[in-house]
Short mmCIF file of N, CA and C in Angstrom, two decimals:
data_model
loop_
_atom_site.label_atom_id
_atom_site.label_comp_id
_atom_site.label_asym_id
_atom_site.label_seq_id
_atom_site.Cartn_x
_atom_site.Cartn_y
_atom_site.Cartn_z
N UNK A 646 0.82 -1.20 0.00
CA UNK A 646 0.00 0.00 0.00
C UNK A 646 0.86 1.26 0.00
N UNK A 647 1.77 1.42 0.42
CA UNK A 647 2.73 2.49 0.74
C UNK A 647 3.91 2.80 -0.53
N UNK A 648 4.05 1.91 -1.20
CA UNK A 648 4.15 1.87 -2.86
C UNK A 648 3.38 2.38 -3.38
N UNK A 649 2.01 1.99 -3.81
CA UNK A 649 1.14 2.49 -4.33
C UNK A 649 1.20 4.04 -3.89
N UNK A 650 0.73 4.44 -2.56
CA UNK A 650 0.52 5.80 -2.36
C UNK A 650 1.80 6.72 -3.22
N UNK A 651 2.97 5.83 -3.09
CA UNK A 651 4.51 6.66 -3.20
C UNK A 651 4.09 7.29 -4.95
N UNK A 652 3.66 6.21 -5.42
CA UNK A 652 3.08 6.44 -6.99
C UNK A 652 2.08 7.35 -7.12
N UNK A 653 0.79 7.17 -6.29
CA UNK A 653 0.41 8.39 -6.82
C UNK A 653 0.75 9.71 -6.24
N UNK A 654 1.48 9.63 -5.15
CA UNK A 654 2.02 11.25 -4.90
C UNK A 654 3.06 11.25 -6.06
N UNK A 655 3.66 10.47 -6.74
CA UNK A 655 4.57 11.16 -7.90
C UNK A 655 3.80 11.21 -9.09
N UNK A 656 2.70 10.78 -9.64
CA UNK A 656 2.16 10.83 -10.53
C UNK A 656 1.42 12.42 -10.42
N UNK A 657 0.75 12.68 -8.98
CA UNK A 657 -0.02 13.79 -9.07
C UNK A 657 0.95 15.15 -9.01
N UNK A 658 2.60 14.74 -8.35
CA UNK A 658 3.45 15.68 -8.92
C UNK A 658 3.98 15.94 -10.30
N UNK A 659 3.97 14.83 -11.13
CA UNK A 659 3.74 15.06 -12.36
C UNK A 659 2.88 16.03 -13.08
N UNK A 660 2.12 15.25 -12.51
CA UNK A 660 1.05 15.96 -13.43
C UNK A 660 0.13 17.12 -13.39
N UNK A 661 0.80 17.51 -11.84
CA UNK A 661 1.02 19.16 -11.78
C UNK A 661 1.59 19.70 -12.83
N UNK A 662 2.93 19.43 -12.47
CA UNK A 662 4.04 19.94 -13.82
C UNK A 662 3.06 20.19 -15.14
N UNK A 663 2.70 19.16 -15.38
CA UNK A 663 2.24 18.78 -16.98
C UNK A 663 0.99 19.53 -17.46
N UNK A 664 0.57 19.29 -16.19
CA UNK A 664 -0.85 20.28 -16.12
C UNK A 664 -1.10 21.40 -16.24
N UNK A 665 0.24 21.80 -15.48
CA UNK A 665 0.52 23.58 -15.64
C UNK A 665 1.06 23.95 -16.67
N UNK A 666 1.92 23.57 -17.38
CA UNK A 666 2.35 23.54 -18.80
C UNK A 666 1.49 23.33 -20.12
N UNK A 667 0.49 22.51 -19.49
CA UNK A 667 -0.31 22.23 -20.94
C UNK A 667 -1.41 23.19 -20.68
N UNK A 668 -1.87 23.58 -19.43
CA UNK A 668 -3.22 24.84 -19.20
C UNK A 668 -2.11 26.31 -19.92
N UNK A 669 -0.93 26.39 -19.57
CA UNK A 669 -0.87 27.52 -20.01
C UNK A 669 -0.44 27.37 -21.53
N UNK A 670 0.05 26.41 -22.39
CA UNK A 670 -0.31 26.06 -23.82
C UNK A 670 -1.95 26.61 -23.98
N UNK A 671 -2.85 25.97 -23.32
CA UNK A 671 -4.13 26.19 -23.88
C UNK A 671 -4.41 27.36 -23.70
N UNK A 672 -4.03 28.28 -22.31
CA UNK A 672 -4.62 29.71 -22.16
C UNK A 672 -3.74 30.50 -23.23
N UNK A 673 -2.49 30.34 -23.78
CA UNK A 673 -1.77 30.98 -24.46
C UNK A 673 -2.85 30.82 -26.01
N UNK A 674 -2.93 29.78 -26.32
CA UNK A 674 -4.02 29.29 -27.56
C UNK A 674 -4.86 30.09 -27.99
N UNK A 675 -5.98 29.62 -26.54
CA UNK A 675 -6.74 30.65 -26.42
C UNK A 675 -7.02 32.47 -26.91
N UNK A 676 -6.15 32.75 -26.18
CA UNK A 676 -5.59 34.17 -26.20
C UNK A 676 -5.28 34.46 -27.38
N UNK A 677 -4.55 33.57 -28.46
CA UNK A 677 -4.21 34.03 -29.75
C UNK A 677 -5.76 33.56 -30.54
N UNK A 678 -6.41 33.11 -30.19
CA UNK A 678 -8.06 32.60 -30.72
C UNK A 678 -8.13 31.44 -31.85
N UNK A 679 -7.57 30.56 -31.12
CA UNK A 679 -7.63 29.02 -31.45
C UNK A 679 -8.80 28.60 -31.12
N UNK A 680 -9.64 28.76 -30.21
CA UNK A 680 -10.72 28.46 -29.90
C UNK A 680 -10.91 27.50 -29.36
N UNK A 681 -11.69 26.96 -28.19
CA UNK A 681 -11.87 25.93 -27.50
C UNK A 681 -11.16 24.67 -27.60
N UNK A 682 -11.27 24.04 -28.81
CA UNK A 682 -11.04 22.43 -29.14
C UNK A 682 -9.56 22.52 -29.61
N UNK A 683 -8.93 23.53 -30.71
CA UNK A 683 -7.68 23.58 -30.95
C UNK A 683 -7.28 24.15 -30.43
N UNK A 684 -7.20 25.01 -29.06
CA UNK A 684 -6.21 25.38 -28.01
C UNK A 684 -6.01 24.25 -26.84
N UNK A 685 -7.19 23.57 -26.68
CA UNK A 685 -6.78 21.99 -25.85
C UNK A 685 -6.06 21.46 -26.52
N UNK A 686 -6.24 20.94 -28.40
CA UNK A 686 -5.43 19.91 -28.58
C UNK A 686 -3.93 20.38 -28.78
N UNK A 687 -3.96 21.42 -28.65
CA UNK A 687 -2.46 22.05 -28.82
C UNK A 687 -1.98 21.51 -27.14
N UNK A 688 -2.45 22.34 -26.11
CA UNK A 688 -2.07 22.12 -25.05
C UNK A 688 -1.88 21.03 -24.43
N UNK A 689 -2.99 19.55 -25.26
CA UNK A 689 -2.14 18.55 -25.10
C UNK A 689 -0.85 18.07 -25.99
N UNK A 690 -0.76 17.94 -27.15
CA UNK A 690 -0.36 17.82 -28.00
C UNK A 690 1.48 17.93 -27.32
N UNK A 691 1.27 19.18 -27.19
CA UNK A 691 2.63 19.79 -26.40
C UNK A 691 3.20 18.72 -25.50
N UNK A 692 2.07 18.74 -24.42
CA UNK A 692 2.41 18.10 -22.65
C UNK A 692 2.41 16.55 -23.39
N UNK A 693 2.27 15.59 -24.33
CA UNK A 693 1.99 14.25 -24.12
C UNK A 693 3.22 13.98 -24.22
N UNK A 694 4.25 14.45 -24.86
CA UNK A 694 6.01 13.80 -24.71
C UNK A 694 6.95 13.62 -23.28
N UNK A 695 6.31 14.74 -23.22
CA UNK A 695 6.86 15.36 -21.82
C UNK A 695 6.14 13.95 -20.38
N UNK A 696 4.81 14.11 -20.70
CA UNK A 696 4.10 12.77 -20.08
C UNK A 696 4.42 12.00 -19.93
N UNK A 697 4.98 11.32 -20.72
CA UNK A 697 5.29 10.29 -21.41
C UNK A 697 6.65 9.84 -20.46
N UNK A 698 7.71 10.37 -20.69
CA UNK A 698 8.73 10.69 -20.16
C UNK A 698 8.93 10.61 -18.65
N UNK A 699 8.52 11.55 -18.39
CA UNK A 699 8.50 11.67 -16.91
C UNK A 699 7.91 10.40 -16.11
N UNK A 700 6.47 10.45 -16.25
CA UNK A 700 5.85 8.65 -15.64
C UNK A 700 6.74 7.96 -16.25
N UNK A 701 6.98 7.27 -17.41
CA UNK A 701 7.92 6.20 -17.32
C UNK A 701 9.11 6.16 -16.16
N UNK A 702 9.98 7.22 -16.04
CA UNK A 702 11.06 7.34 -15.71
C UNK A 702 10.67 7.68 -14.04
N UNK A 703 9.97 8.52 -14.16
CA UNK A 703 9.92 8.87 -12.60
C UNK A 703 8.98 7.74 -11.52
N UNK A 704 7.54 8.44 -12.22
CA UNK A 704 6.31 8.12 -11.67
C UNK A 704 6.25 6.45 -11.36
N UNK A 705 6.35 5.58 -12.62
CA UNK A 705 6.17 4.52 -12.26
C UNK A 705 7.27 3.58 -12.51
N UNK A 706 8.18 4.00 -12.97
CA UNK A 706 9.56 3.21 -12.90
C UNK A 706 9.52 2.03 -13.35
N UNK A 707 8.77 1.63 -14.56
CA UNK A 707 9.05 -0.26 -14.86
C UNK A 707 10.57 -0.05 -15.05
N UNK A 708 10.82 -1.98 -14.97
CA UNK A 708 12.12 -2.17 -14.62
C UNK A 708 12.49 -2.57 -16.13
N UNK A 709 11.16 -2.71 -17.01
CA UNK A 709 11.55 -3.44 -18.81
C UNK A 709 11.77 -2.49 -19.55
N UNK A 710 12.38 -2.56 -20.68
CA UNK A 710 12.73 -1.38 -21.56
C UNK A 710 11.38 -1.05 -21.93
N UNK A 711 11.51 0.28 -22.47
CA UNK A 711 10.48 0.99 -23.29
C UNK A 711 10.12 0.35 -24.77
N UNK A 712 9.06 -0.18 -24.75
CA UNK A 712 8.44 -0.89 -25.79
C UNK A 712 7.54 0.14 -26.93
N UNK A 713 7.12 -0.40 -28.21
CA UNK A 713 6.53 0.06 -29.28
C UNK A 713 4.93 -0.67 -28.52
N UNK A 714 4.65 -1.54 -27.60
CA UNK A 714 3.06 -2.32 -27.28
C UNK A 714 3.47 -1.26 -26.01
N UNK A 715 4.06 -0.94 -25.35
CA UNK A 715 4.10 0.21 -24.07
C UNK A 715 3.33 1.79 -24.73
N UNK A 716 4.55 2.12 -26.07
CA UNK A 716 3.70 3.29 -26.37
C UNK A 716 2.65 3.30 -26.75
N UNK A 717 2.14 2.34 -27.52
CA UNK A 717 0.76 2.10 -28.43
C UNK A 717 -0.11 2.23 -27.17
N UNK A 718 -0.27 1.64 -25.99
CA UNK A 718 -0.83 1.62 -24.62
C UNK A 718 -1.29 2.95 -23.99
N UNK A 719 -0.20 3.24 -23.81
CA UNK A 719 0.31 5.18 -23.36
C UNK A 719 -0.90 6.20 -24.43
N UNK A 720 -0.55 6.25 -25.50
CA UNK A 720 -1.62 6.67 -26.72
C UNK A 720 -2.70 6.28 -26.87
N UNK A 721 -3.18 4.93 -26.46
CA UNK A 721 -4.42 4.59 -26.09
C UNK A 721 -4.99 5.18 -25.06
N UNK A 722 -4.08 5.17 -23.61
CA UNK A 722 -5.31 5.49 -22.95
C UNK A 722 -5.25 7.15 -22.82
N UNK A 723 -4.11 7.85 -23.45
CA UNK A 723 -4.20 8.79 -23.95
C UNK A 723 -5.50 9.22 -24.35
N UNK A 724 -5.62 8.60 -25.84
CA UNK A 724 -6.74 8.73 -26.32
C UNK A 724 -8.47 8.84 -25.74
N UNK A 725 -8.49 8.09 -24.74
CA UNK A 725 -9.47 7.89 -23.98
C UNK A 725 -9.69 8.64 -23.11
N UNK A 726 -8.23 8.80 -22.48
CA UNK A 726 -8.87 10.12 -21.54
C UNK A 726 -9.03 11.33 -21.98
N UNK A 727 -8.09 11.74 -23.26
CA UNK A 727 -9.01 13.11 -24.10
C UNK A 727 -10.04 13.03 -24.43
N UNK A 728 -10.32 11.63 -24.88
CA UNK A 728 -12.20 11.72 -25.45
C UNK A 728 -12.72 12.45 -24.22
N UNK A 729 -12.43 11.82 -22.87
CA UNK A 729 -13.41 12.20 -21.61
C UNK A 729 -13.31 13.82 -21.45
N UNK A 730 -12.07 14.47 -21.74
CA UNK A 730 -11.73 15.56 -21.28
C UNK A 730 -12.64 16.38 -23.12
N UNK A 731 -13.01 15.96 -23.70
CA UNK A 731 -13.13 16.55 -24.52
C UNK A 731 -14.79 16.70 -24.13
N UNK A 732 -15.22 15.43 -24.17
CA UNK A 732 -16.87 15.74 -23.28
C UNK A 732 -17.29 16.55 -22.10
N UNK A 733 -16.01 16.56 -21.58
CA UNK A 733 -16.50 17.69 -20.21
C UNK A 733 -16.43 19.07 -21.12
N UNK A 734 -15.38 19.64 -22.16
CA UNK A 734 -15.45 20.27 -22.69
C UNK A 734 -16.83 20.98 -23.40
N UNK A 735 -17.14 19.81 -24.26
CA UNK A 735 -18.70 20.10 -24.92
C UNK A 735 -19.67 20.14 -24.00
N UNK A 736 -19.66 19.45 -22.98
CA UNK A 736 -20.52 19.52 -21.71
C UNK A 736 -20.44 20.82 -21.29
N UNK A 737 -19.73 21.83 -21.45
CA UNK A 737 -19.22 23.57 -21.02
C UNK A 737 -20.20 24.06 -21.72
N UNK A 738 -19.29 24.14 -22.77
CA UNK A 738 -20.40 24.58 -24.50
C UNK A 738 -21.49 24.66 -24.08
N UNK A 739 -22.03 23.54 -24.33
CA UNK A 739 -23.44 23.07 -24.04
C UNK A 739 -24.17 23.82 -23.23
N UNK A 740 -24.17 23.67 -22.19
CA UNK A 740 -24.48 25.07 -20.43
C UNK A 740 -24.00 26.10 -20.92
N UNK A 741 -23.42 26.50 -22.17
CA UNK A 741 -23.47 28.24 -22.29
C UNK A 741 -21.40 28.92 -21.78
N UNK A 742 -21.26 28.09 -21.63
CA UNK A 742 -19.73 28.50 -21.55
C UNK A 742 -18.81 27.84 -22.27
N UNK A 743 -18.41 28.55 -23.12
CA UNK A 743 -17.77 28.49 -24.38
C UNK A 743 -16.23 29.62 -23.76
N UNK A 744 -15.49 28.84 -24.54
CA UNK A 744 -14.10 29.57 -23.80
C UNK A 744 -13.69 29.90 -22.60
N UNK A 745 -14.55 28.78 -21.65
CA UNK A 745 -13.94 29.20 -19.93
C UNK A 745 -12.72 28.42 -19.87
N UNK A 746 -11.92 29.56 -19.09
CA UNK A 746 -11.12 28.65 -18.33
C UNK A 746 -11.65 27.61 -17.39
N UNK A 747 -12.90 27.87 -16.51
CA UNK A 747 -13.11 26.94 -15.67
C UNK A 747 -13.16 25.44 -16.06
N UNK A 748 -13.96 25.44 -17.23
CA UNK A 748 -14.56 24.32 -18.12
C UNK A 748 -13.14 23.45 -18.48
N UNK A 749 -12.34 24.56 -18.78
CA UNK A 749 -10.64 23.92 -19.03
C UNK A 749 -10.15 23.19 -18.09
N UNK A 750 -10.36 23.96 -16.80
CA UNK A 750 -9.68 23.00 -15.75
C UNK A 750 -10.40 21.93 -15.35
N UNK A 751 -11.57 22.12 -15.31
CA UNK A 751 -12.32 21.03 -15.45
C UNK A 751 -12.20 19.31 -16.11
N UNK A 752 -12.21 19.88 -17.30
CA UNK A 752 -11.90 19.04 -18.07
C UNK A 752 -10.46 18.39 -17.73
N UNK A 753 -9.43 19.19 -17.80
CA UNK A 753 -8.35 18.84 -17.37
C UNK A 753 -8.25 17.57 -16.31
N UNK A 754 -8.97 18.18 -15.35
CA UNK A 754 -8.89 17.75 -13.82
C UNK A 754 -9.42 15.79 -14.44
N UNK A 755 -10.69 16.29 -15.02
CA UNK A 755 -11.05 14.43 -15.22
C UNK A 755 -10.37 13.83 -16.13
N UNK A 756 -9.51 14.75 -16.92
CA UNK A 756 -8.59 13.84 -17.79
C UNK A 756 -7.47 12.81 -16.85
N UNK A 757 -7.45 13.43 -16.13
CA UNK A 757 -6.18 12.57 -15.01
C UNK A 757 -6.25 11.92 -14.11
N UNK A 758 -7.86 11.70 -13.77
CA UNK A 758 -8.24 11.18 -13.01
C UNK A 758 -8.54 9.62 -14.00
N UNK A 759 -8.77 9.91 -15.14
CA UNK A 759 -8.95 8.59 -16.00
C UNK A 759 -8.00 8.48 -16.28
N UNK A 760 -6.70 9.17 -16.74
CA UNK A 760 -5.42 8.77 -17.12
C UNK A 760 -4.91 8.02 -16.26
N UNK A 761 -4.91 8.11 -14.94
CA UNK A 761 -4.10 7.48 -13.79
C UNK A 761 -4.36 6.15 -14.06
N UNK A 762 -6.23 6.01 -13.46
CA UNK A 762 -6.38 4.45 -13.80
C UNK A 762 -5.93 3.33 -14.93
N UNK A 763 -5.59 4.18 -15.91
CA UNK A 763 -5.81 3.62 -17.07
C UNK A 763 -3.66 3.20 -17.35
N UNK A 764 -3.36 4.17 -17.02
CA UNK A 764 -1.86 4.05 -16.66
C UNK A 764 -1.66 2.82 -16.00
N UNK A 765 -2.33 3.15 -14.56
CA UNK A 765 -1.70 2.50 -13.39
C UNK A 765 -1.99 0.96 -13.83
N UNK A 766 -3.17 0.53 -14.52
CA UNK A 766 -3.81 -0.86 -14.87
C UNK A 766 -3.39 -1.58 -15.78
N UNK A 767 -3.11 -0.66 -17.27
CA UNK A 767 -2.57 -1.04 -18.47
C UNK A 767 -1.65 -1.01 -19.41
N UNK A 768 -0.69 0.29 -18.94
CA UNK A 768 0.27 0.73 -19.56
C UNK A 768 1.81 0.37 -18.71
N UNK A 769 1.93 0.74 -17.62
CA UNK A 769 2.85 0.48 -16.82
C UNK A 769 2.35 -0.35 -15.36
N UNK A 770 2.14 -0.88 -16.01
CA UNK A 770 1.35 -2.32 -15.22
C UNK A 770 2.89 -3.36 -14.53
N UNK A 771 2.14 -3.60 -13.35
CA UNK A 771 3.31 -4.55 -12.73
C UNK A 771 3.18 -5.76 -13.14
N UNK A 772 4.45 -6.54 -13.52
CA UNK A 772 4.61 -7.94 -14.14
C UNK A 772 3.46 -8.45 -13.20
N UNK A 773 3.02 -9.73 -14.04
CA UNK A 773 2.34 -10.80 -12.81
C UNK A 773 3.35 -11.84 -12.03
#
């Protein structure tokens, strides 16, 4: 249990970092008037290398080399958790707020909350 916790206090220090880097990609976006959907995918776009990187190396430390079925994994659940972060997005829209930051962090916030699981279960998964 005390492993586990050690992981997600480094994952959620991560992804501070990452978080803060990719919100201010998107508020920078924004600001130049990318508009909602292409100032997120910029702001992820940016932060997913960097992601990438860091959890491997830091956050969850597998002990096997970095694989081509590891990244395909990583990009998957990538993928999934932007879909989610993209619905909280339209879910903004929708209720009448279009270009909030709040809606941003929002979104943000449940992107990582599905990224974790989806990390912690399938991507950098402990041998059996």
């Amino acid at each position: 249990m005390n492993t586990e916790l050690a992981t997600i206090q480094r994952f959620i220090l991560v992804g501070l970092l990452n978080t803060a880097l990719g919100y201010f990609f998107i508020l920078a976006a924004l600001w130049f008037g990318a508009g909602d959907y292409r100032a997120n995918a910029i702001g992820f776009a940016l932060g997913l290398p960097i992601s990438y990187a860091l959890h491997r190396l830091w956050t969850f430390r597998p002990k096997h080399r970095a694989s081509l079925g590891e990244i395909a994994r990583y990009l998957m659940a990538f993928l999934i958790s932007y879909g989610v972060n993209l619905a909280v997005i339209t879910a903004g829209r929708m209720a009448g707020y279009s270009e909030s930051p709040i809606v941003q962090g929002l979104a943000i916030a449940t992107y990582a909350a599905v990224f974790y699981v989806i990390t912690r279960l399938a991507v950098f998964r402990r041998p059996d």
